[in-house]
Amino acid sequence: MLLNKRISIWSFLKYIKYDILFIVFYAIIMGILDQFGFLSKISIPIAVTGFFGTAVALLLGFRTNQAYERWWEARIIWGAIVNDSRTLVRQSITFYDKKDDQYEFRIKEIVLRQIVWCYALGESLRKVDFSPKVAGYLKIQDINDQNVPNAILLKHSEALSESLNDKVVNKYQQVQIDSTIARLCDSMGKCERIKNTVFPKAHSLLIHLIIYVFATMLPFGLSDNYLSVEIGLTIAIPIIFIAIEKTSILMQDPFENNPMDTSMTDLAQTIEINLKQMIGDEDIPEKKKPETYYVL
């Protein structure tokens, strides 16, 4: 997602703070015992430690790749929503009979409904309370469905059917507009599939277990000449692995309202501006800058 959105080191480290504390505590205790305690005679060949390190790297590579695919698919879907939203309004402007007394009202109604749908879809996926813009529209339209975005799309179809009955559009134009609404519904379903498909927990537990096994073996495979170096490596290498794993966990859920999710609110705002410009609406909101996470 090419947005000016950066995550600070500190905001990321808070996600793995307990792992860091545990590894630091473990590394110091094991380093001291390995140097001066009863564990000083234990030695594990570095090849064995390297084998576990390689296994962790391969599993993390697979996990990160799968997480990125989910994240990128979510961005592609919302790119399609942007395009189909513009197409829906463009078709409505050009297809609807301009001689109709309610032409402007019908077009503005379509634009408002589509804008609300975009915001409602993003907020539903994030499972947050609806914004005043969406809540106000739902109250006026008396929409109480469990799946609000789907109910709004139904309103699109009902309005299109009414326009066909009023002979504002012909049958061929109705089919084309309906196909655009169908693509929006398809995009909504794809988002719900990503949201509701949970990444296997067993895979995460396996990676976490192997990382800790690797961290347990690491002090006994390193040279005992320098205590500070041994402790430093025992801290740094497992933390790097855990940081990569946490990054993949954050990326695998692109609709969870975290710093790495798909910027649905920003995209919905872009759609709102574009659609209102298409109909010459003067009430165009200012483009807000996406939330920025500064790197410290």
mmCIF file of C-alpha atoms in Angstrom:
data_model
loop_
_atom_site.group_PDB
_atom_site.id
_atom_site.type_symbol
_atom_site.label_atom_id
_atom_site.label_comp_id
_atom_site.label_asym_id
_atom_site.label_seq_id
_atom_site.Cartn_x
_atom_site.Cartn_y
_atom_site.Cartn_z
ATOM 1 C CA MET A 1 0.000 0.000 0.000
ATOM 2 C CA LEU A 2 1.781 3.100 -1.212
ATOM 3 C CA LEU A 3 0.776 5.540 1.492
ATOM 4 C CA ASN A 4 2.720 7.898 3.714
ATOM 5 C CA LYS A 5 2.282 5.606 6.651
ATOM 6 C CA ARG A 6 5.268 4.645 8.747
ATOM 7 C CA ILE A 7 5.378 2.635 11.936
ATOM 8 C CA SER A 8 7.636 3.771 14.764
ATOM 9 C CA ILE A 9 10.065 1.348 16.327
ATOM 10 C CA TRP A 10 8.459 1.860 19.733
ATOM 11 C CA SER A 11 4.909 1.281 18.542
ATOM 12 C CA PHE A 12 6.071 -2.007 16.998
ATOM 13 C CA LEU A 13 8.172 -3.141 19.967
ATOM 14 C CA LYS A 14 5.150 -2.927 22.255
ATOM 15 C CA TYR A 15 3.702 -5.906 20.367
ATOM 16 C CA ILE A 16 6.646 -8.096 21.379
ATOM 17 C CA LYS A 17 7.592 -6.495 24.703
ATOM 18 C CA TYR A 18 6.848 -9.606 26.779
ATOM 19 C CA ASP A 19 8.888 -11.822 24.449
ATOM 20 C CA ILE A 20 11.758 -9.329 24.652
ATOM 21 C CA LEU A 21 11.639 -9.250 28.454
ATOM 22 C CA PHE A 22 11.588 -13.036 28.636
ATOM 23 C CA ILE A 23 14.481 -13.460 26.199
ATOM 24 C CA VAL A 24 16.605 -10.773 27.894
ATOM 25 C CA PHE A 25 16.019 -12.379 31.307
ATOM 26 C CA TYR A 26 16.715 -15.835 29.915
ATOM 27 C CA ALA A 27 19.861 -14.740 28.057
ATOM 28 C CA ILE A 28 21.384 -13.103 31.134
ATOM 29 C CA ILE A 29 20.640 -16.054 33.431
ATOM 30 C CA MET A 30 21.803 -18.680 30.938
ATOM 31 C CA GLY A 31 24.888 -16.662 30.015
ATOM 32 C CA ILE A 32 25.980 -16.433 33.631
ATOM 33 C CA LEU A 33 25.280 -20.119 34.323
ATOM 34 C CA ASP A 34 27.042 -21.125 31.100
ATOM 35 C CA GLN A 35 30.107 -19.147 32.102
ATOM 36 C CA PHE A 36 30.312 -19.684 35.831
ATOM 37 C CA GLY A 37 27.638 -22.160 36.881
ATOM 38 C CA PHE A 38 26.878 -25.857 36.660
ATOM 39 C CA LEU A 39 25.971 -25.529 32.961
ATOM 40 C CA SER A 40 29.485 -24.499 31.956
ATOM 41 C CA LYS A 41 30.378 -28.036 30.855
ATOM 42 C CA ILE A 42 27.437 -28.344 28.449
ATOM 43 C CA SER A 43 28.316 -27.735 24.801
ATOM 44 C CA ILE A 44 26.056 -28.142 21.764
ATOM 45 C CA PRO A 45 27.638 -28.276 18.290
ATOM 46 C CA ILE A 46 26.950 -25.102 16.347
ATOM 47 C CA ALA A 47 25.727 -27.256 13.443
ATOM 48 C CA VAL A 48 22.752 -28.393 15.543
ATOM 49 C CA THR A 49 21.924 -24.814 16.482
ATOM 50 C CA GLY A 50 22.321 -23.803 12.848
ATOM 51 C CA PHE A 51 19.882 -26.531 11.809
ATOM 52 C CA PHE A 52 17.193 -25.118 14.081
ATOM 53 C CA GLY A 53 17.988 -21.596 12.905
ATOM 54 C CA THR A 54 17.547 -22.692 9.292
ATOM 55 C CA ALA A 55 14.247 -24.377 10.135
ATOM 56 C CA VAL A 56 12.996 -21.194 11.785
ATOM 57 C CA ALA A 57 14.071 -19.098 8.785
ATOM 58 C CA LEU A 58 12.251 -21.379 6.327
ATOM 59 C CA LEU A 59 9.054 -21.430 8.381
ATOM 60 C CA LEU A 60 9.161 -17.665 8.834
ATOM 61 C CA GLY A 61 9.722 -17.199 5.109
ATOM 62 C CA PHE A 62 6.631 -19.255 4.319
ATOM 63 C CA ARG A 63 4.579 -17.471 7.000
ATOM 64 C CA THR A 64 5.607 -14.008 5.828
ATOM 65 C CA ASN A 65 4.884 -14.841 2.198
ATOM 66 C CA GLN A 66 1.387 -16.101 3.033
ATOM 67 C CA ALA A 67 0.670 -13.060 5.204
ATOM 68 C CA TYR A 68 1.818 -10.690 2.481
ATOM 69 C CA GLU A 69 -0.432 -12.408 -0.064
ATOM 70 C CA ARG A 70 -3.461 -11.841 2.177
ATOM 71 C CA TRP A 71 -2.477 -8.203 2.749
ATOM 72 C CA TRP A 72 -1.887 -7.557 -0.964
ATOM 73 C CA GLU A 73 -5.122 -9.283 -1.974
ATOM 74 C CA ALA A 74 -7.018 -6.981 0.400
ATOM 75 C CA ARG A 75 -5.421 -3.948 -1.251
ATOM 76 C CA ILE A 76 -6.285 -5.242 -4.737
ATOM 77 C CA ILE A 77 -9.908 -5.767 -3.684
ATOM 78 C CA TRP A 78 -10.201 -2.212 -2.413
ATOM 79 C CA GLY A 79 -8.599 -0.956 -5.599
ATOM 80 C CA ALA A 80 -11.423 -2.694 -7.482
ATOM 81 C CA ILE A 81 -13.962 -1.072 -5.150
ATOM 82 C CA VAL A 82 -12.551 2.366 -6.021
ATOM 83 C CA ASN A 83 -12.850 1.631 -9.750
ATOM 84 C CA ASP A 84 -16.321 0.083 -9.554
ATOM 85 C CA SER A 85 -17.610 2.979 -7.447
ATOM 86 C CA ARG A 86 -16.538 5.438 -10.139
ATOM 87 C CA THR A 87 -17.993 3.184 -12.821
ATOM 88 C CA LEU A 88 -21.343 2.949 -11.041
ATOM 89 C CA VAL A 89 -21.716 6.730 -10.885
ATOM 90 C CA ARG A 90 -20.417 7.244 -14.420
ATOM 91 C CA GLN A 91 -22.940 4.734 -15.765
ATOM 92 C CA SER A 92 -25.728 6.353 -13.786
ATOM 93 C CA ILE A 93 -24.878 9.836 -15.053
ATOM 94 C CA THR A 94 -24.724 8.749 -18.695
ATOM 95 C CA PHE A 95 -27.502 6.127 -18.739
ATOM 96 C CA TYR A 96 -30.251 7.806 -16.743
ATOM 97 C CA ASP A 97 -32.691 9.885 -18.748
ATOM 98 C CA LYS A 98 -31.767 13.530 -18.182
ATOM 99 C CA LYS A 99 -35.297 14.594 -19.079
ATOM 100 C CA ASP A 100 -36.599 12.828 -16.003
ATOM 101 C CA ASP A 101 -37.859 15.285 -13.363
ATOM 102 C CA GLN A 102 -36.017 13.361 -10.637
ATOM 103 C CA TYR A 103 -32.753 12.921 -12.545
ATOM 104 C CA GLU A 104 -30.574 14.970 -10.190
ATOM 105 C CA PHE A 105 -32.220 13.460 -7.136
ATOM 106 C CA ARG A 106 -31.670 9.911 -8.380
ATOM 107 C CA ILE A 107 -27.993 10.540 -9.190
ATOM 108 C CA LYS A 108 -27.280 12.236 -5.865
ATOM 109 C CA GLU A 109 -29.028 9.381 -4.078
ATOM 110 C CA ILE A 110 -26.795 6.841 -5.843
ATOM 111 C CA VAL A 111 -23.677 8.843 -4.987
ATOM 112 C CA LEU A 112 -24.635 9.210 -1.314
ATOM 113 C CA ARG A 113 -25.552 5.533 -1.038
ATOM 114 C CA GLN A 114 -22.264 4.417 -2.590
ATOM 115 C CA ILE A 115 -20.210 6.709 -0.349
ATOM 116 C CA VAL A 116 -21.978 5.390 2.741
ATOM 117 C CA TRP A 117 -21.494 1.819 1.520
ATOM 118 C CA CYS A 118 -17.708 2.279 1.266
ATOM 119 C CA TYR A 119 -17.437 3.683 4.792
ATOM 120 C CA ALA A 120 -19.851 1.063 6.166
ATOM 121 C CA LEU A 121 -17.890 -1.794 4.592
ATOM 122 C CA GLY A 122 -14.599 -0.627 6.093
ATOM 123 C CA GLU A 123 -16.116 -0.083 9.528
ATOM 124 C CA SER A 124 -17.900 -3.438 9.441
ATOM 125 C CA LEU A 125 -14.688 -5.252 8.548
ATOM 126 C CA ARG A 126 -12.851 -3.511 11.386
ATOM 127 C CA LYS A 127 -15.776 -4.245 13.737
ATOM 128 C CA VAL A 128 -15.883 -0.676 15.025
ATOM 129 C CA ASP A 129 -18.895 1.546 15.701
ATOM 130 C CA PHE A 130 -20.343 3.206 12.633
ATOM 131 C CA SER A 131 -19.274 6.794 11.994
ATOM 132 C CA PRO A 132 -21.911 9.568 12.230
ATOM 133 C CA LYS A 133 -22.101 9.691 8.428
ATOM 134 C CA VAL A 134 -23.045 6.008 8.218
ATOM 135 C CA ALA A 135 -25.190 5.925 11.360
ATOM 136 C CA GLY A 136 -27.217 8.914 10.183
ATOM 137 C CA TYR A 137 -27.910 7.318 6.799
ATOM 138 C CA LEU A 138 -28.932 4.008 8.395
ATOM 139 C CA LYS A 139 -31.350 5.804 10.689
ATOM 140 C CA ILE A 140 -32.967 7.742 7.829
ATOM 141 C CA GLN A 141 -33.263 4.615 5.658
ATOM 142 C CA ASP A 142 -34.355 2.478 8.632
ATOM 143 C CA ILE A 143 -31.677 -0.166 7.944
ATOM 144 C CA ASN A 144 -31.264 -2.596 10.843
ATOM 145 C CA ASP A 145 -29.776 -5.578 9.030
ATOM 146 C CA GLN A 146 -26.910 -7.493 10.554
ATOM 147 C CA ASN A 147 -24.909 -7.107 7.326
ATOM 148 C CA VAL A 148 -25.252 -3.375 6.690
ATOM 149 C CA PRO A 149 -23.118 -3.168 3.492
ATOM 150 C CA ASN A 150 -25.221 -5.923 1.917
ATOM 151 C CA ALA A 151 -28.415 -4.075 2.855
ATOM 152 C CA ILE A 152 -27.114 -0.894 1.216
ATOM 153 C CA LEU A 153 -26.324 -2.791 -1.989
ATOM 154 C CA LEU A 154 -29.897 -4.093 -1.925
ATOM 155 C CA LYS A 155 -31.046 -0.465 -1.835
ATOM 156 C CA HIS A 156 -28.955 0.112 -4.969
ATOM 157 C CA SER A 157 -30.714 -2.732 -6.758
ATOM 158 C CA GLU A 158 -34.180 -1.673 -5.593
ATOM 159 C CA ALA A 159 -33.583 1.902 -6.803
ATOM 160 C CA LEU A 160 -32.319 0.563 -10.145
ATOM 161 C CA SER A 161 -35.417 -1.612 -10.529
ATOM 162 C CA GLU A 162 -37.609 1.384 -9.769
ATOM 163 C CA SER A 163 -35.770 3.435 -12.400
ATOM 164 C CA LEU A 164 -36.369 0.666 -14.934
ATOM 165 C CA ASN A 165 -40.083 0.621 -14.120
ATOM 166 C CA ASP A 166 -40.199 4.418 -14.486
ATOM 167 C CA LYS A 167 -38.449 4.036 -17.866
ATOM 168 C CA VAL A 168 -35.548 6.206 -16.751
ATOM 169 C CA VAL A 169 -33.192 3.478 -17.999
ATOM 170 C CA ASN A 170 -33.780 0.721 -20.522
ATOM 171 C CA LYS A 171 -33.247 -2.997 -19.994
ATOM 172 C CA TYR A 172 -29.738 -3.068 -21.469
ATOM 173 C CA GLN A 173 -28.582 -0.146 -19.338
ATOM 174 C CA GLN A 174 -30.119 -1.762 -16.271
ATOM 175 C CA VAL A 175 -28.138 -4.960 -16.919
ATOM 176 C CA GLN A 176 -24.843 -3.054 -17.186
ATOM 177 C CA ILE A 177 -25.413 -1.083 -13.985
ATOM 178 C CA ASP A 178 -26.507 -4.236 -12.186
ATOM 179 C CA SER A 179 -23.287 -5.987 -13.261
ATOM 180 C CA THR A 180 -21.325 -3.185 -11.580
ATOM 181 C CA ILE A 181 -23.341 -3.645 -8.395
ATOM 182 C CA ALA A 182 -22.647 -7.384 -8.635
ATOM 183 C CA ARG A 183 -18.884 -6.689 -8.788
ATOM 184 C CA LEU A 184 -19.173 -4.530 -5.674
ATOM 185 C CA CYS A 185 -20.969 -7.401 -3.955
ATOM 186 C CA ASP A 186 -18.222 -9.770 -5.107
ATOM 187 C CA SER A 187 -15.549 -7.470 -3.646
ATOM 188 C CA MET A 188 -17.473 -7.321 -0.363
ATOM 189 C CA GLY A 189 -17.592 -11.126 -0.243
ATOM 190 C CA LYS A 190 -13.848 -11.387 -0.872
ATOM 191 C CA CYS A 191 -13.166 -8.991 2.007
ATOM 192 C CA GLU A 192 -15.406 -11.054 4.282
ATOM 193 C CA ARG A 193 -13.589 -14.226 3.220
ATOM 194 C CA ILE A 194 -10.220 -12.761 4.219
ATOM 195 C CA LYS A 195 -11.668 -11.399 7.455
ATOM 196 C CA ASN A 196 -13.314 -14.674 8.478
ATOM 197 C CA THR A 197 -10.554 -17.065 7.375
ATOM 198 C CA VAL A 198 -8.305 -17.459 10.382
ATOM 199 C CA PHE A 199 -4.655 -18.310 9.800
ATOM 200 C CA PRO A 200 -3.957 -21.752 11.390
ATOM 201 C CA LYS A 201 -2.983 -21.277 15.034
ATOM 202 C CA ALA A 202 -0.981 -24.515 15.022
ATOM 203 C CA HIS A 203 1.436 -22.979 12.524
ATOM 204 C CA SER A 204 2.064 -19.981 14.816
ATOM 205 C CA LEU A 205 2.553 -22.217 17.842
ATOM 206 C CA LEU A 206 5.019 -24.400 15.934
ATOM 207 C CA ILE A 207 7.114 -21.419 14.852
ATOM 208 C CA HIS A 208 7.040 -19.930 18.346
ATOM 209 C CA LEU A 209 8.079 -23.259 19.884
ATOM 210 C CA ILE A 210 10.997 -23.726 17.486
ATOM 211 C CA ILE A 211 12.178 -20.146 18.115
ATOM 212 C CA TYR A 212 12.285 -20.814 21.864
ATOM 213 C CA VAL A 213 14.031 -24.163 21.349
ATOM 214 C CA PHE A 214 16.565 -22.321 19.214
ATOM 215 C CA ALA A 215 16.964 -19.637 21.909
ATOM 216 C CA THR A 216 17.464 -22.364 24.531
ATOM 217 C CA MET A 217 20.222 -24.075 22.545
ATOM 218 C CA LEU A 218 21.989 -20.909 21.352
ATOM 219 C CA PRO A 219 24.052 -20.088 24.498
ATOM 220 C CA PHE A 220 25.537 -23.605 24.547
ATOM 221 C CA GLY A 221 26.666 -23.400 20.934
ATOM 222 C CA LEU A 222 28.455 -20.058 21.233
ATOM 223 C CA SER A 223 31.972 -19.366 22.379
ATOM 224 C CA ASP A 224 32.378 -18.863 26.121
ATOM 225 C CA ASN A 225 35.259 -16.386 25.787
ATOM 226 C CA TYR A 226 33.153 -13.227 25.997
ATOM 227 C CA LEU A 227 30.113 -13.193 28.266
ATOM 228 C CA SER A 228 28.722 -9.915 26.863
ATOM 229 C CA VAL A 229 28.908 -11.186 23.274
ATOM 230 C CA GLU A 230 27.203 -14.451 24.204
ATOM 231 C CA ILE A 231 24.376 -12.640 26.005
ATOM 232 C CA GLY A 232 24.028 -10.100 23.193
ATOM 233 C CA LEU A 233 23.698 -12.764 20.499
ATOM 234 C CA THR A 234 21.313 -14.816 22.624
ATOM 235 C CA ILE A 235 19.108 -11.725 22.863
ATOM 236 C CA ALA A 236 19.442 -10.311 19.343
ATOM 237 C CA ILE A 237 18.940 -13.384 17.132
ATOM 238 C CA PRO A 238 15.721 -14.729 18.749
ATOM 239 C CA ILE A 239 14.260 -11.210 18.935
ATOM 240 C CA ILE A 240 14.854 -10.754 15.196
ATOM 241 C CA PHE A 241 13.008 -14.006 14.521
ATOM 242 C CA ILE A 242 10.139 -13.019 16.819
ATOM 243 C CA ALA A 243 9.919 -9.572 15.215
ATOM 244 C CA ILE A 244 9.610 -11.165 11.762
ATOM 245 C CA GLU A 245 6.919 -13.516 13.059
ATOM 246 C CA LYS A 246 4.973 -10.635 14.649
ATOM 247 C CA THR A 247 5.195 -8.642 11.426
ATOM 248 C CA SER A 248 3.626 -11.519 9.512
ATOM 249 C CA ILE A 249 0.886 -11.824 12.158
ATOM 250 C CA LEU A 250 0.028 -8.139 11.764
ATOM 251 C CA MET A 251 0.043 -8.381 7.965
ATOM 252 C CA GLN A 252 -2.108 -11.504 7.795
ATOM 253 C CA ASP A 253 -5.130 -9.601 9.156
ATOM 254 C CA PRO A 254 -5.496 -6.548 6.874
ATOM 255 C CA PHE A 255 -8.856 -5.532 8.384
ATOM 256 C CA GLU A 256 -7.986 -5.503 12.095
ATOM 257 C CA ASN A 257 -7.602 -1.726 12.568
ATOM 258 C CA ASN A 258 -3.865 -1.855 13.248
ATOM 259 C CA PRO A 259 -1.030 0.212 11.693
ATOM 260 C CA MET A 260 -0.468 -2.374 8.949
ATOM 261 C CA ASP A 261 -4.064 -2.830 7.842
ATOM 262 C CA THR A 262 -5.590 -1.705 4.546
ATOM 263 C CA SER A 263 -6.280 2.026 4.708
ATOM 264 C CA MET A 264 -10.005 1.621 4.056
ATOM 265 C CA THR A 265 -11.042 4.941 5.582
ATOM 266 C CA ASP A 266 -8.566 6.820 3.402
ATOM 267 C CA LEU A 267 -9.735 4.946 0.302
ATOM 268 C CA ALA A 268 -13.395 5.585 1.163
ATOM 269 C CA GLN A 269 -12.596 9.275 1.510
ATOM 270 C CA THR A 270 -10.927 9.230 -1.913
ATOM 271 C CA ILE A 271 -14.059 7.621 -3.351
ATOM 272 C CA GLU A 272 -16.253 10.265 -1.700
ATOM 273 C CA ILE A 273 -14.218 13.103 -3.199
ATOM 274 C CA ASN A 274 -14.138 11.520 -6.659
ATOM 275 C CA LEU A 275 -17.881 10.796 -6.778
ATOM 276 C CA LYS A 276 -18.876 14.241 -5.577
ATOM 277 C CA GLN A 277 -16.582 15.832 -8.146
ATOM 278 C CA MET A 278 -18.233 13.737 -10.872
ATOM 279 C CA ILE A 279 -21.660 15.243 -10.134
ATOM 280 C CA GLY A 280 -20.354 18.740 -9.457
ATOM 281 C CA ASP A 281 -21.221 18.662 -5.763
ATOM 282 C CA GLU A 282 -19.757 21.680 -3.963
ATOM 283 C CA ASP A 283 -19.750 19.914 -0.598
ATOM 284 C CA ILE A 284 -16.452 18.123 -1.186
ATOM 285 C CA PRO A 285 -14.526 17.266 1.997
ATOM 286 C CA GLU A 286 -10.867 18.129 2.306
ATOM 287 C CA LYS A 287 -8.537 15.235 1.749
ATOM 288 C CA LYS A 288 -7.198 14.283 5.163
ATOM 289 C CA LYS A 289 -3.681 13.034 5.489
ATOM 290 C CA PRO A 290 -3.463 9.362 6.402
ATOM 291 C CA GLU A 291 -2.368 8.679 9.949
ATOM 292 C CA THR A 292 1.416 8.736 10.110
ATOM 293 C CA TYR A 293 3.551 6.674 12.456
ATOM 294 C CA TYR A 294 6.906 8.381 12.728
ATOM 295 C CA VAL A 295 10.073 6.348 12.950
ATOM 296 C CA LEU A 296 12.026 7.424 16.014
#
